[in-house]
Each structure stands twice: as C-alpha cells, then as structure tokens.
mmCIF file of C-alpha atoms and ligand atoms in Angstrom:
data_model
loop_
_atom_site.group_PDB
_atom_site.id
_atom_site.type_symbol
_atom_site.label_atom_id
_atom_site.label_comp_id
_atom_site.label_asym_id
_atom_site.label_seq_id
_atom_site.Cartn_x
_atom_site.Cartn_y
_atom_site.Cartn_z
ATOM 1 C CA UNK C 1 15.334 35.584 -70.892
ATOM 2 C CA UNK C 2 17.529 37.458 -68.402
ATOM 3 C CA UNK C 3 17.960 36.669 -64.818
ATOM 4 C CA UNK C 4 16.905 39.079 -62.534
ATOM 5 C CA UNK C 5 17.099 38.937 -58.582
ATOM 6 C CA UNK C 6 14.428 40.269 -56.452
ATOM 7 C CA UNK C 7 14.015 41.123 -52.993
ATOM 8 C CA UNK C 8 10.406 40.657 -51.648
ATOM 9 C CA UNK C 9 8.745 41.925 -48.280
ATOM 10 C CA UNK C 10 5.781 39.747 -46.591
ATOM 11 C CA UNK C 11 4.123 41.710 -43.804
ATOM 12 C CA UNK C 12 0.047 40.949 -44.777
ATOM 13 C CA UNK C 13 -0.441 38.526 -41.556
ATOM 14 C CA UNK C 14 1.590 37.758 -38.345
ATOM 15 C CA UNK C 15 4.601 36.532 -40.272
ATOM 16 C CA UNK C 16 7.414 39.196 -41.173
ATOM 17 C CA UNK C 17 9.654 38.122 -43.675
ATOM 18 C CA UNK C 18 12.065 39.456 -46.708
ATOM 19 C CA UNK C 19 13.861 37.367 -48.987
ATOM 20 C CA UNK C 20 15.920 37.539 -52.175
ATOM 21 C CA UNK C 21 14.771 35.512 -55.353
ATOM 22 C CA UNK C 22 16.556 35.197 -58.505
ATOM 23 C CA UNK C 23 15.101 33.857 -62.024
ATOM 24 C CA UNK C 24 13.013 34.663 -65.133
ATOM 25 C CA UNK C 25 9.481 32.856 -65.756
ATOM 26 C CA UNK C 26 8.778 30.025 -65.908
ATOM 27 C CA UNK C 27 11.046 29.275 -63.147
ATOM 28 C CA UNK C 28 12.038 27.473 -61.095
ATOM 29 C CA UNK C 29 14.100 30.243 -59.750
ATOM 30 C CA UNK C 30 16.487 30.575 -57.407
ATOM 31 C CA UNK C 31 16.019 31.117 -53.384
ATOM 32 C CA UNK C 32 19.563 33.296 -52.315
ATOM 33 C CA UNK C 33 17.554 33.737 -48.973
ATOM 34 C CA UNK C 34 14.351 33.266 -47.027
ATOM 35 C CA UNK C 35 13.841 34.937 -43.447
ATOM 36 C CA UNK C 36 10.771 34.209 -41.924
ATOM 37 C CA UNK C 37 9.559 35.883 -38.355
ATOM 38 C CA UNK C 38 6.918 34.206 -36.972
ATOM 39 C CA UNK C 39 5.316 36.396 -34.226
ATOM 40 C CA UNK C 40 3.275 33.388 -33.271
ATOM 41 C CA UNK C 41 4.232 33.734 -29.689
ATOM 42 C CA UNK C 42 3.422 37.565 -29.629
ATOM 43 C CA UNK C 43 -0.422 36.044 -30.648
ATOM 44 C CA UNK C 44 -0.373 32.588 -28.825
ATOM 45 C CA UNK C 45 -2.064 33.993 -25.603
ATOM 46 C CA UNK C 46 -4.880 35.392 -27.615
ATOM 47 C CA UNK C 47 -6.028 32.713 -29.512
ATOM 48 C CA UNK C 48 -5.524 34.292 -33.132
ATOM 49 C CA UNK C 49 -3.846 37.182 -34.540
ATOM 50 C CA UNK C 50 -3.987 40.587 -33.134
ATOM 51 C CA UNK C 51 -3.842 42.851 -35.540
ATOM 52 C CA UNK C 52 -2.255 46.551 -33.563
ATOM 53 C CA UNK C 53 0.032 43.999 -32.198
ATOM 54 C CA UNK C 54 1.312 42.411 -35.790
ATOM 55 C CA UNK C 55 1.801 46.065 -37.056
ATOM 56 C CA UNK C 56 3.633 47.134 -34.570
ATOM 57 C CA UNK C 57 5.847 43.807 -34.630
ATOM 58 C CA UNK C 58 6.590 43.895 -38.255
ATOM 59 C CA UNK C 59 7.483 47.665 -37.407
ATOM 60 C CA UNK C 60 9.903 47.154 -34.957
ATOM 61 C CA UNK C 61 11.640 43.979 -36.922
ATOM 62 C CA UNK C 62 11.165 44.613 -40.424
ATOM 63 C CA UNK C 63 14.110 46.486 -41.308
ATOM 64 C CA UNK C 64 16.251 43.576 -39.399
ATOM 65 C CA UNK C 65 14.684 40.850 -41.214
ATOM 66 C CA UNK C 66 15.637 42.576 -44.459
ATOM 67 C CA UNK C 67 19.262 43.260 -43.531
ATOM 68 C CA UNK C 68 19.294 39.520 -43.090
ATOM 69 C CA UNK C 69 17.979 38.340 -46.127
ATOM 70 C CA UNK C 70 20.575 40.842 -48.444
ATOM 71 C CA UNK C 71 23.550 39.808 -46.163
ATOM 72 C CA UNK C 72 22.117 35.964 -46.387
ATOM 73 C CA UNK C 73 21.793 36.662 -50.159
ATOM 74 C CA UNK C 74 25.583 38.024 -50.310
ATOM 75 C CA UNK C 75 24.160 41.635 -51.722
ATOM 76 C CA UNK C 76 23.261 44.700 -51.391
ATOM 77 C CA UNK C 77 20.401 46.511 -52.334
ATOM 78 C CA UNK C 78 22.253 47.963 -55.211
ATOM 79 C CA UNK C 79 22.260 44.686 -56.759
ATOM 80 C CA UNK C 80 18.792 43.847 -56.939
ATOM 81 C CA UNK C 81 16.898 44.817 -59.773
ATOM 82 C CA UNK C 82 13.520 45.373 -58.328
ATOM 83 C CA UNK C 83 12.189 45.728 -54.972
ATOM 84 C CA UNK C 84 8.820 43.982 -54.254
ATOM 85 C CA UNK C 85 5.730 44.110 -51.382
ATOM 86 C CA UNK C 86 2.721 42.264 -50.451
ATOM 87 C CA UNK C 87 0.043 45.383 -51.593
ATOM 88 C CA UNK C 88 -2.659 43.554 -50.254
ATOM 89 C CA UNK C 89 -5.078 41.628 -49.369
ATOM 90 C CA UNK C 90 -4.303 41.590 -45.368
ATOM 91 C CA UNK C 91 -4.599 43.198 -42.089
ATOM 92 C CA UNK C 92 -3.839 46.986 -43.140
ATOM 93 C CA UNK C 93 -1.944 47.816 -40.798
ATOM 94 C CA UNK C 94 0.854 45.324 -41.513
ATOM 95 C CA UNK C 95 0.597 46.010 -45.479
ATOM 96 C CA UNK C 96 1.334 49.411 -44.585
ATOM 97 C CA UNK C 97 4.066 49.224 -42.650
ATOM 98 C CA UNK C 98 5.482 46.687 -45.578
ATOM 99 C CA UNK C 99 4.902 48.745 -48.461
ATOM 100 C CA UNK C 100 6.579 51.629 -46.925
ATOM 101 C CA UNK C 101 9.056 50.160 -46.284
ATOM 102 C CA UNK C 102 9.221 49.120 -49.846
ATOM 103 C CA UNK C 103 8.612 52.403 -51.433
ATOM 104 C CA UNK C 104 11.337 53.779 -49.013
ATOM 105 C CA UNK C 105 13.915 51.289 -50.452
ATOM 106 C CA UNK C 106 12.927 51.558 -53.689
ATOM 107 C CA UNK C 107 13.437 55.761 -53.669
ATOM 108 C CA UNK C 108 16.372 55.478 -52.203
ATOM 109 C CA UNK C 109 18.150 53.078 -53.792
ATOM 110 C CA UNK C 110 16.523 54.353 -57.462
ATOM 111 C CA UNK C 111 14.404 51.164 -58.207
ATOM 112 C CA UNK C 112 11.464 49.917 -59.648
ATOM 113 C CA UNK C 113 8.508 49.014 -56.690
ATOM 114 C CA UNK C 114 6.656 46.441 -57.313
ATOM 115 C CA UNK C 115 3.191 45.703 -55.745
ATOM 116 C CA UNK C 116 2.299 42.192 -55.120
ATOM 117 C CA UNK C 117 -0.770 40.747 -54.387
ATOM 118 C CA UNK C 118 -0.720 37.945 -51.917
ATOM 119 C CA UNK C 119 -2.806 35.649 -53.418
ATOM 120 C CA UNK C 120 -0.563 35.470 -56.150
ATOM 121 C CA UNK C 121 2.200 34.969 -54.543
ATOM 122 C CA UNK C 122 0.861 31.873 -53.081
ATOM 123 C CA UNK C 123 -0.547 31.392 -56.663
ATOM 124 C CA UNK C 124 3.044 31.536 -58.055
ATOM 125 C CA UNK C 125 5.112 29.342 -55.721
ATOM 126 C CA UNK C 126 4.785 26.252 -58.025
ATOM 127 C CA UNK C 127 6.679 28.337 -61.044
ATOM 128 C CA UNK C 128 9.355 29.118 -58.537
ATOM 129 C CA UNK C 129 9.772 26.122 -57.046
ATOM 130 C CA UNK C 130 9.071 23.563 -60.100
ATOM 131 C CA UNK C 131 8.526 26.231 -63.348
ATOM 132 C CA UNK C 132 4.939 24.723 -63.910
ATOM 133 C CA UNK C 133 3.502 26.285 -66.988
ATOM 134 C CA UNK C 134 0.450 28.099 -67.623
ATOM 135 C CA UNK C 135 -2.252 27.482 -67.297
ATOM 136 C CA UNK C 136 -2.994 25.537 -64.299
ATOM 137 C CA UNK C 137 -5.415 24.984 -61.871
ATOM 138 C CA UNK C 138 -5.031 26.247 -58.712
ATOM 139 C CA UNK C 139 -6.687 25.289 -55.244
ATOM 140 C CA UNK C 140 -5.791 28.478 -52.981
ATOM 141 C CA UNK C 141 -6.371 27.173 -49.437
ATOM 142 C CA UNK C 142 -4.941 29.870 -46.624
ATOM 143 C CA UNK C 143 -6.258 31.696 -43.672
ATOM 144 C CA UNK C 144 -8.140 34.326 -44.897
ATOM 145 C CA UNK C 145 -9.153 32.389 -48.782
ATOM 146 C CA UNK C 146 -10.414 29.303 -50.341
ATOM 147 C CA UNK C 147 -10.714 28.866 -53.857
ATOM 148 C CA UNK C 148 -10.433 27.094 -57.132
ATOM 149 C CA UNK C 149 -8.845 29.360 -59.972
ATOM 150 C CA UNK C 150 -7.154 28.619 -63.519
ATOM 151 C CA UNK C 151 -4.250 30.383 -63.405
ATOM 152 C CA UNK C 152 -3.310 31.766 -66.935
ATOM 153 C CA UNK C 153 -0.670 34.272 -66.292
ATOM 154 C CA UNK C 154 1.059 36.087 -63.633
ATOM 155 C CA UNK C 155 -1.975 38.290 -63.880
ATOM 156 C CA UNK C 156 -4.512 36.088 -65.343
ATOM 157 C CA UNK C 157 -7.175 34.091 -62.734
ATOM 158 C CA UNK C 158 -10.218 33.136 -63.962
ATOM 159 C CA UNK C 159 -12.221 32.190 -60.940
ATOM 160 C CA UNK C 160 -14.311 28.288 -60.622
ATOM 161 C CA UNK C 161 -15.243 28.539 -57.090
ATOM 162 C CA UNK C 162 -14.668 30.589 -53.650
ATOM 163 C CA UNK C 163 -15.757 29.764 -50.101
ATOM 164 C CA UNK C 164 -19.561 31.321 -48.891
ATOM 165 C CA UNK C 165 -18.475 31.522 -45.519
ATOM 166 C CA UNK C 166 -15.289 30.557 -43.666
ATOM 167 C CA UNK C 167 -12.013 29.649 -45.495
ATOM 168 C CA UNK C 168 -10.164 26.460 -44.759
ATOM 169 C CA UNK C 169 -7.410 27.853 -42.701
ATOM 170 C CA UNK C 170 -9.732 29.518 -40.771
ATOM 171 C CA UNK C 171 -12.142 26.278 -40.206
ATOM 172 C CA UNK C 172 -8.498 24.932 -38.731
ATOM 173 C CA UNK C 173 -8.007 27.468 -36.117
ATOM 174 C CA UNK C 174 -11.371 27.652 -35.150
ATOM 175 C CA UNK C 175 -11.629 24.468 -34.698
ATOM 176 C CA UNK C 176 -8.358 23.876 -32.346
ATOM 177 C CA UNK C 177 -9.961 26.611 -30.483
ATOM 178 C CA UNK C 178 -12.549 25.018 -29.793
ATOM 179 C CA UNK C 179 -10.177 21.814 -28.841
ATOM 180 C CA UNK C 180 -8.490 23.998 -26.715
ATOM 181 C CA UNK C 181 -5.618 22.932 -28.866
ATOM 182 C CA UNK C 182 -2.680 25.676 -29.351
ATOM 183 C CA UNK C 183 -2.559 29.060 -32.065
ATOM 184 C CA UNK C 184 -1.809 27.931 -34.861
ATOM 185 C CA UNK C 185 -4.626 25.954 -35.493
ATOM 186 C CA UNK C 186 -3.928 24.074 -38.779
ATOM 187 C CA UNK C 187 -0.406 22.219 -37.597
ATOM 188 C CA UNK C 188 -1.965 21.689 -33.808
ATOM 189 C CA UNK C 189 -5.046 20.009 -35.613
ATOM 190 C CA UNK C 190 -3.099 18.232 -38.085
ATOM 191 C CA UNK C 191 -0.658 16.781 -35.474
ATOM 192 C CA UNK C 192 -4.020 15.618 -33.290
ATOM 193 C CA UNK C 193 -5.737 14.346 -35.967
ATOM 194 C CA UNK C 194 -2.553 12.232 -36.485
ATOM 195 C CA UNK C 195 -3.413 10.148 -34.040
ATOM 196 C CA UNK C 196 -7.072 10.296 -33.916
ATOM 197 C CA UNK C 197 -10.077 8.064 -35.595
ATOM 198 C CA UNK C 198 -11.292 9.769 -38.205
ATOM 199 C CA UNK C 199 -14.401 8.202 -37.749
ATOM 200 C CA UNK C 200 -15.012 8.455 -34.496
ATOM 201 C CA UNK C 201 -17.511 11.389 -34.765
ATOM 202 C CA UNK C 202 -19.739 12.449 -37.992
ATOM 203 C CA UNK C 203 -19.565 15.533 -39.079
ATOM 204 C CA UNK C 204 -21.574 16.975 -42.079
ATOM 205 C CA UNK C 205 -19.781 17.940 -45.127
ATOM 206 C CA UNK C 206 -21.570 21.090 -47.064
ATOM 207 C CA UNK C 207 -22.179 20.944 -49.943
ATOM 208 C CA UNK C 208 -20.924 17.247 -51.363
ATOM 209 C CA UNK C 209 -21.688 15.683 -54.239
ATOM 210 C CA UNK C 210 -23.252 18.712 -55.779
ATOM 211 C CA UNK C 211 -22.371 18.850 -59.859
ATOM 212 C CA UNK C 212 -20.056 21.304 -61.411
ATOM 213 C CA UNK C 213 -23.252 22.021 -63.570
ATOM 214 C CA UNK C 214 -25.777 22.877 -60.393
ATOM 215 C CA UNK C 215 -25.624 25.632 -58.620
ATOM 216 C CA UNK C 216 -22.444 26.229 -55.742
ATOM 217 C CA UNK C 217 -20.531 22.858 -57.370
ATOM 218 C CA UNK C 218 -17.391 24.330 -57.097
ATOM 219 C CA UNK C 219 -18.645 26.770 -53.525
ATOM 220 C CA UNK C 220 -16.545 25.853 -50.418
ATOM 221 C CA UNK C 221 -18.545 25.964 -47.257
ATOM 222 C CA UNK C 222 -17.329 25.083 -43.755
ATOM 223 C CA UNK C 223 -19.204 27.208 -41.462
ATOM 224 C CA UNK C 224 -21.704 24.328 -40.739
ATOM 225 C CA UNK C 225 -18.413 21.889 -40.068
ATOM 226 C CA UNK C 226 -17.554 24.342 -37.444
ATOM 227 C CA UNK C 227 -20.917 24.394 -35.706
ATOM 228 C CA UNK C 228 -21.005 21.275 -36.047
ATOM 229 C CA UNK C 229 -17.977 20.571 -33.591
ATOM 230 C CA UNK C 230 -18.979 23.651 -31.436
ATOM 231 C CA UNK C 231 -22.011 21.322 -30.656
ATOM 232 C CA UNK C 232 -19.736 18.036 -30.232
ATOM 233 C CA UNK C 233 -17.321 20.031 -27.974
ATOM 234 C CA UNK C 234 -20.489 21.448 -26.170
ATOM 235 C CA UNK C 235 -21.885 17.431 -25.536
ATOM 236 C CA UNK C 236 -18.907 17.121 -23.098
ATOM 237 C CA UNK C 237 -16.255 14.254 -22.983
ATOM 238 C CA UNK C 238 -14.971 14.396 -26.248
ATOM 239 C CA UNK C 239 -11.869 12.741 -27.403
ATOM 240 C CA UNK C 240 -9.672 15.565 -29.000
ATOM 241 C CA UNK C 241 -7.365 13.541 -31.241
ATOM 242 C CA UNK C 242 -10.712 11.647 -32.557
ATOM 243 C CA UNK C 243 -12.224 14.938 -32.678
ATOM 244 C CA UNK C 244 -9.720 16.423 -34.692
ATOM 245 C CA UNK C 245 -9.274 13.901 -37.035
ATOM 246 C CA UNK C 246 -12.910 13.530 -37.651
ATOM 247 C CA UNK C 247 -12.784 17.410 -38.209
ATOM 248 C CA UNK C 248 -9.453 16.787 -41.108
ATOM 249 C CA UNK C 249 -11.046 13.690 -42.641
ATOM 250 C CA UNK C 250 -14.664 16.254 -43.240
ATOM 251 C CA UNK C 251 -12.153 18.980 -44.535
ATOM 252 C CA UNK C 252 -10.294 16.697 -46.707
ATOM 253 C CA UNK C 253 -13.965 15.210 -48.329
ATOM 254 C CA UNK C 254 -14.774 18.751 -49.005
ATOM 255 C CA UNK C 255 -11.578 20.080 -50.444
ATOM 256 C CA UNK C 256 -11.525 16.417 -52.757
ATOM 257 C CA UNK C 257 -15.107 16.577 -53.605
ATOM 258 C CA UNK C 258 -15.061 20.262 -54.978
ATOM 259 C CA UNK C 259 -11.654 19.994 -56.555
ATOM 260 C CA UNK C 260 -12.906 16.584 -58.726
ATOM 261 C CA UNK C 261 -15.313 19.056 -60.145
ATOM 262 C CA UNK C 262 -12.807 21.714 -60.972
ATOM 263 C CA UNK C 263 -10.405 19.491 -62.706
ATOM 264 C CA UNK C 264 -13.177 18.716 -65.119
ATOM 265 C CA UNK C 265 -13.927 22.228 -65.691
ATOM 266 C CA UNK C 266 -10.389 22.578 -66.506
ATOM 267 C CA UNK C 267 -10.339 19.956 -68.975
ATOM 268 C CA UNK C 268 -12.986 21.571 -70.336
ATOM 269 C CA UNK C 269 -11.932 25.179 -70.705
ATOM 270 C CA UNK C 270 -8.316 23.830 -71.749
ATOM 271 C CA UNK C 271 -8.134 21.095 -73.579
ATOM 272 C CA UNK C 272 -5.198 21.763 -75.485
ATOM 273 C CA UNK C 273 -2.781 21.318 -72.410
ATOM 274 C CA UNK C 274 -0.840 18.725 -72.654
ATOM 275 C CA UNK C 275 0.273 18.442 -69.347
ATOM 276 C CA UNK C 276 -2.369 19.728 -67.115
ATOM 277 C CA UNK C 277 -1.289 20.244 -63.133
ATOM 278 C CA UNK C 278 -2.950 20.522 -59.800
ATOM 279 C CA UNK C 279 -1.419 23.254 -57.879
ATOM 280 C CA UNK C 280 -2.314 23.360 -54.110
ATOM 281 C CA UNK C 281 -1.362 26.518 -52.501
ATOM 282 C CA UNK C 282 -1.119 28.875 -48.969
ATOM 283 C CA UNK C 283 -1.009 27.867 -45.511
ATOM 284 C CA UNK C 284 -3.353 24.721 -45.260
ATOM 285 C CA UNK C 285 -1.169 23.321 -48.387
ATOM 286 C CA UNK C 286 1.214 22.472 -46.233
ATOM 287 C CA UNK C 287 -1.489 19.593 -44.651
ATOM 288 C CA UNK C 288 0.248 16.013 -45.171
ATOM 289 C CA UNK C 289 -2.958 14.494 -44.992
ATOM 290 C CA UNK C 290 -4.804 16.830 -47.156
ATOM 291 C CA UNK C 291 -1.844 16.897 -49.623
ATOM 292 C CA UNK C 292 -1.928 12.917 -49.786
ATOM 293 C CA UNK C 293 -5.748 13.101 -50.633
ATOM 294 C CA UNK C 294 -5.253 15.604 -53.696
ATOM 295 C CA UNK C 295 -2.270 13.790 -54.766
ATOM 296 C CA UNK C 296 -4.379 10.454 -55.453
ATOM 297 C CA UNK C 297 -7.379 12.253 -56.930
ATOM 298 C CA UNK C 298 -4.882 14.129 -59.355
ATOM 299 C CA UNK C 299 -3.450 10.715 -60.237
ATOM 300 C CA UNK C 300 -6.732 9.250 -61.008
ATOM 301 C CA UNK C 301 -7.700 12.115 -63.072
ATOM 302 C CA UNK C 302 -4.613 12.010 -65.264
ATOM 303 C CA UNK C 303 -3.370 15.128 -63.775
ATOM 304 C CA UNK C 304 0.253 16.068 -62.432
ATOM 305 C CA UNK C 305 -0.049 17.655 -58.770
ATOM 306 C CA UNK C 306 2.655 19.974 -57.539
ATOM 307 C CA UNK C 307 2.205 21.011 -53.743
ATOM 308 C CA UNK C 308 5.652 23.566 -52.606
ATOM 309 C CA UNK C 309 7.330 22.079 -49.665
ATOM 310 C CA UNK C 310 5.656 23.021 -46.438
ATOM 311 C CA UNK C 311 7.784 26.278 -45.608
ATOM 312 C CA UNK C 312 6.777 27.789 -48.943
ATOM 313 C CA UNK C 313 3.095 27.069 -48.577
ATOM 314 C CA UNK C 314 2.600 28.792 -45.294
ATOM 315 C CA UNK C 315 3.347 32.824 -45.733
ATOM 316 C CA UNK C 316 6.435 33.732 -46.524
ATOM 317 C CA UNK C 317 8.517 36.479 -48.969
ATOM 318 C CA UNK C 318 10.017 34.484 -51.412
ATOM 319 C CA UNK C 319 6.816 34.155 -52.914
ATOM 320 C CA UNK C 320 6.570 37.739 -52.931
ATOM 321 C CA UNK C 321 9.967 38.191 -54.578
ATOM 322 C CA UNK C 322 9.050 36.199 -57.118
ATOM 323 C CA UNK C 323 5.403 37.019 -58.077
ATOM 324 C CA UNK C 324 7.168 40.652 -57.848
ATOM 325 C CA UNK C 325 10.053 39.061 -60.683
ATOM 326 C CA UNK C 326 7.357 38.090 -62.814
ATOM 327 C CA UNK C 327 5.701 40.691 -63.495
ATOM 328 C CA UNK C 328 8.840 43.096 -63.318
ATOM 329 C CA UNK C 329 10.330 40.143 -66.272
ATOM 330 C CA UNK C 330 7.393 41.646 -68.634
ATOM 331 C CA UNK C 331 8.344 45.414 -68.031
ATOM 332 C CA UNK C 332 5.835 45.750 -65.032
ATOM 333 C CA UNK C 333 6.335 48.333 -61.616
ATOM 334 C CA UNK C 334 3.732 50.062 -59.979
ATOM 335 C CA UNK C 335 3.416 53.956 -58.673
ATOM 336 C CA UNK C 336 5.205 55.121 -55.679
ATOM 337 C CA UNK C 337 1.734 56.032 -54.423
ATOM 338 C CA UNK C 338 0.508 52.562 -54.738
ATOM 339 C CA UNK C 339 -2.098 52.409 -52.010
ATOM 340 C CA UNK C 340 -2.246 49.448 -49.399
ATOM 341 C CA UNK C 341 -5.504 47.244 -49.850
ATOM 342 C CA UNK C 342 -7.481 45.310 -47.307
ATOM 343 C CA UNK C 343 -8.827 43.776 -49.896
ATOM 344 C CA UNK C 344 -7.819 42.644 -53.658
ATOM 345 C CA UNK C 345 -9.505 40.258 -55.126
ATOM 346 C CA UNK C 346 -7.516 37.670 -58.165
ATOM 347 C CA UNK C 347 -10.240 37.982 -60.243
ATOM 348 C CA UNK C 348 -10.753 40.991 -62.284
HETATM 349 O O1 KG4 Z 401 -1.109 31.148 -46.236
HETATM 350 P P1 KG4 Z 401 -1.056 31.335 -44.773
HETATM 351 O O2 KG4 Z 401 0.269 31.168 -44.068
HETATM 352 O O3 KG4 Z 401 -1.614 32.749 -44.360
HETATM 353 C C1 KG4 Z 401 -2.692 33.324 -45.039
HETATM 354 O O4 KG4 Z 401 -2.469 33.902 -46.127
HETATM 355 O O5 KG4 Z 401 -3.827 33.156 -44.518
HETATM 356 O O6 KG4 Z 401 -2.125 30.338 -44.159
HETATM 357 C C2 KG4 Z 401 -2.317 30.269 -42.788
HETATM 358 C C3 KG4 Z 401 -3.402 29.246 -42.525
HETATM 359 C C4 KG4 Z 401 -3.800 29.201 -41.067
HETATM 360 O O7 KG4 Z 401 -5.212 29.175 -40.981
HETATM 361 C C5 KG4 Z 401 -3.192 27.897 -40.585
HETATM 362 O O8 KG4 Z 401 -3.903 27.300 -39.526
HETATM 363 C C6 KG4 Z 401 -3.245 27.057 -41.842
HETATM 364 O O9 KG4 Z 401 -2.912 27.945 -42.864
HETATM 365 N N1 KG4 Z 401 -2.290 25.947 -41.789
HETATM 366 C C7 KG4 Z 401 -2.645 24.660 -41.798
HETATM 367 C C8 KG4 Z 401 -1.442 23.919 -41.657
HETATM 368 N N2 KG4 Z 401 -0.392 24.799 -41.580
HETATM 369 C C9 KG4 Z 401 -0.928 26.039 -41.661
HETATM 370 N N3 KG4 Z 401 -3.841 24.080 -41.906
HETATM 371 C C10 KG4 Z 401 -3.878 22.736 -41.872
HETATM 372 N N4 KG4 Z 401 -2.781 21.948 -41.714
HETATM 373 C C11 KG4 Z 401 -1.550 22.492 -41.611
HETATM 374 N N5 KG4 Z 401 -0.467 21.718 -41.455
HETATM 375 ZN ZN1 ZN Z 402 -0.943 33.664 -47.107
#
C-alpha cells in the first residue's frame, strides 16, 4: 500500500497539539513531528480543567502549534495528503475550535477532512507505534473513559465492558484532590504512591471477582474507591504516599481483575488469532505500575501486551493523524459540515 502523510489536530481536552504522521495500515508509521501544549498551568489553580478557559487557549495557540509541527515535519500543507481532527468526544468548545480549524485548512489547501474520533485514536496508537494487527483487545483507560473493547478495524469496536460510574483517569484526579496532591492527578498519584505502602489502608475494590458470565463481569466501577478515601482523608492524619499507593494498588486489582475476564472473552470470540495482544491505551496507560500489572497477567494468559510509550498514551495528535490515515488509506473523508460531538460513542 501507498504511504501517505497526515497532519492531525488534538484540541478535545486541555492539551493542544498537531502533528504530522506518515504510513499505511498496519503500521507502524512514521512520527515527522509531535507538538504537544499542555495548558496544565492555565488549569493547575483550579483543580481540573476549565473548560471556557481550554477553548479559548487552544484558540489563541492552535494555529502556532500547527506551524510547528509542518515546519518540524519539513512540509507544507501542500504536501500532506489529508488533513485530520479530533470530531469528538470532548469538551465542545475545544472540538470546535479544532475542527474549524481543520475544515479551514482543508478548503483552503483543497484536501480531504477527516473526522476522528478520540477514542480511536487512543485505540489506534499500538498500529502506529508497533503495527499490531486486528483484532485485538483493547483496555481504553483515560480521563473521561474506561473500557474493554475488541478492536476489529479502524472502525470496528465491539464493546465487553464500560465503567458505571467514574472512569479511571478520573478516580486519579479525584483522588489527588482529595490528597491535596497537584492537577494532574494520575502522574502526582503515581509518583506518591511510589513511595507509599500499598497496604497501609484498605480500600474496597467494586466489583472483584465477579464472572465474565454474571452480570457487570467486565463493568468498571470506582466511585465507591473514591468515597472510600473521601472518608479516610476525612478520619484525619493520613499518610499521603500510603494513601496513594493504597488508592493505585485498589485501581490496579480492579483494572487486572476485569481485564482477566476480557481476555477470555476474547479467546472466545476469536479463536483463530494466532497472536492475540493486550493493548492498554489513553492517559492512565501511561501508569508504570499499572502497566507492570497487565504486562504479567498478559504473560500468564499467553497473550502479547503492547502499552505506547508514555507520551503517546496521554493525549496527543499523532494519534489523531494516524487514526485520520487509516481510514483516509481505505478511501474514507468526512463532510465539510461534519458537526463537533460532545459525545461519540466506539460502539455502534
Ligand atoms: O487520555 P488522556 O490524556 O485524556 C483523556 O482523553 O481523558 O487521559 C488523561 C487522564 C487523566 O485523568 C490523568 O490523570 C490520567 O490520564 N493519567 C494517569 C497518568 N498519567 C495520566 N493516571 C495514572 N497514572 C499516570 N501516570
Ligand atoms: Zn484522551
């Protein structure tokens, strides 16, 4: 298949970013450039992302950030072949301003828009990083999801299991607020936990040890682990490292737990694969600890694990460049009046 080179536009959360991927499935492809703005200092004082202020951040430094990445890249935008967005899901606001800004490139420079969806971007990162082959499953843990999917096609997700409550990322961050540890949550708790004992304080963990046959086997639910250390906080005296690392080691039982379950529905819906992977995707991928769990229950199951290197897990637009590159490498683009969505589900 031909190569084709993509430049992708990330503006769903407080993270504005562009960067130019090229490739053809199954990867790996190519990074030419990756430019990642956090505005995590615009957000630090409030404890979590404000969303009028990340819109009118990615405003004012979108169009810089995408200079960059072409000029990083060594082209211009006549030279890319398609020009991709984040579509959704996200805080609106920031979609918009990024799929504008998309549609504007893409009229003026006469090229095909491409509308990505986040989640599969995240979904995606293990083609372009190690050109893992459908299907696969997929553990999508981020800020705003958490779920277990088979991944089938650039398209394709059939969906095992989704959180009832809070996703993981967001257990992270509420959680280091409540250890009055800094935004973002996930490394701040990850970097206590580090040198905390894990089991210093017991924490519940919903829903373990529940069958993939009964009811919720493959459900996520941390909403309970968060009250939980609400209540611990609210005893007084509490040591935040131990805390925190009591808080991981739940998260990591839960994530393990549900995950053992998936792999055997996977083994059941696709036998045939001969080499069946683990992909662990989005923000809280990028989780040593958690990463170092998965990778020994993979092992034990006979599975191959592939987790993208750290910078790749939390959001960024090379993802977005190359979910847009797949689907553009089958003959796909999308309307010029492809509307923004706050929410967009993998699933059909
Ligand atoms: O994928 P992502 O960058 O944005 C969303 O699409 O949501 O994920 C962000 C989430 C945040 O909740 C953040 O706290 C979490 O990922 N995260 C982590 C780590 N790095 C980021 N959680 C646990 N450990 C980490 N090292
Ligand atoms: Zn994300």
């Amino acid at each position: 298949m031909d190569n084709f080179t993509v430049l992708g536009i990330e503006t769903s959360c407080d993270e504005t970013a562009a960067a130019v991927v090229r490739g053809a499935p199954p990867g790996p492809g190519e990074i030419l450039s990756n430019i990642v703005f956090s505005q995590n200092e615009a957000h630090a004082p409030y404890g979590g992302v404000v969303p009028e202020i990340a819109s009118r951040a990615h405003l004012e430094i979108l169009d810089g950030v995408i200079e960059r990445a072409l000029a990083q890249a060594n082209i211009t935008l006549a030279d890319v072949d398609a020009v991709a967005a984040t579509a959704g899901p996200g805080l609106i606001g920031g979609v918009m301003v990024g799929l504008t800004t998309a549609k504007a490139l893409a009229l003026a420079a006469n090229k095909p828009l491409i509308a990505v969806n986040h989640l599969a971007g995240h979904a995606l990162t293990a083609r372009l990083t190690d050109g893992v082959a459908f299907p696969f499953l997929l553990l999508l843990v981020s800020g705003g999801h958490c779920q277990l999917l088979a991944a089938q096609g650039p398209n394709s997700f059939q969906l095992y299991g989704s959180t009832m409550d809070d996703a993981a990322g967001e257990a992270f961050d509420k959680t280091a607020k409540l250890l009055g540890l800094p935004y973002p949550g996930g490394p701040a708790v990850e970097e206590a936990a580090a040198h905390g004992n894990a089991k210093r304080y017991p924490l519940p963990r919903p829903l373990l040890g529940r069958a993939a046959s009964e009811g919720n086997g493959l459900a996520f639910s941390f909403s309970g682990l968060k009250t939980a250390v609400r209540q611990l906080v609210e005893t007084g005296g509490v040591n935040v490292n131990d805390a925190a690392a009591s808080f991981q080691a739940a998260v990591i039982d839960i994530l393990r737990d549900r995950t053992n379950n998936a792999l055997s529905l996977f083994q059941r819906d696709f036998p045939q694969t001969d080499a069946p992977t683990l992909v662990v995707a989005g923000g809280v991928a990028a989780n040593i600890a958690i990463g170092s769990a998965l990778t020994l229950l993979a092992e034990s199951r006979n599975f191959r694990i592939r987790i993208p290197p750290p910078k790749l897990c939390t959001d960024n637009a090379a993802m977005i460049a190359w979910a847009g590159l797949e689907r553009f490498a089958f003959g796909a683009s999308d309307p010029i009046g492809f509307g923004p969505r706050a929410r967009w589900p993998l699933e059909p």
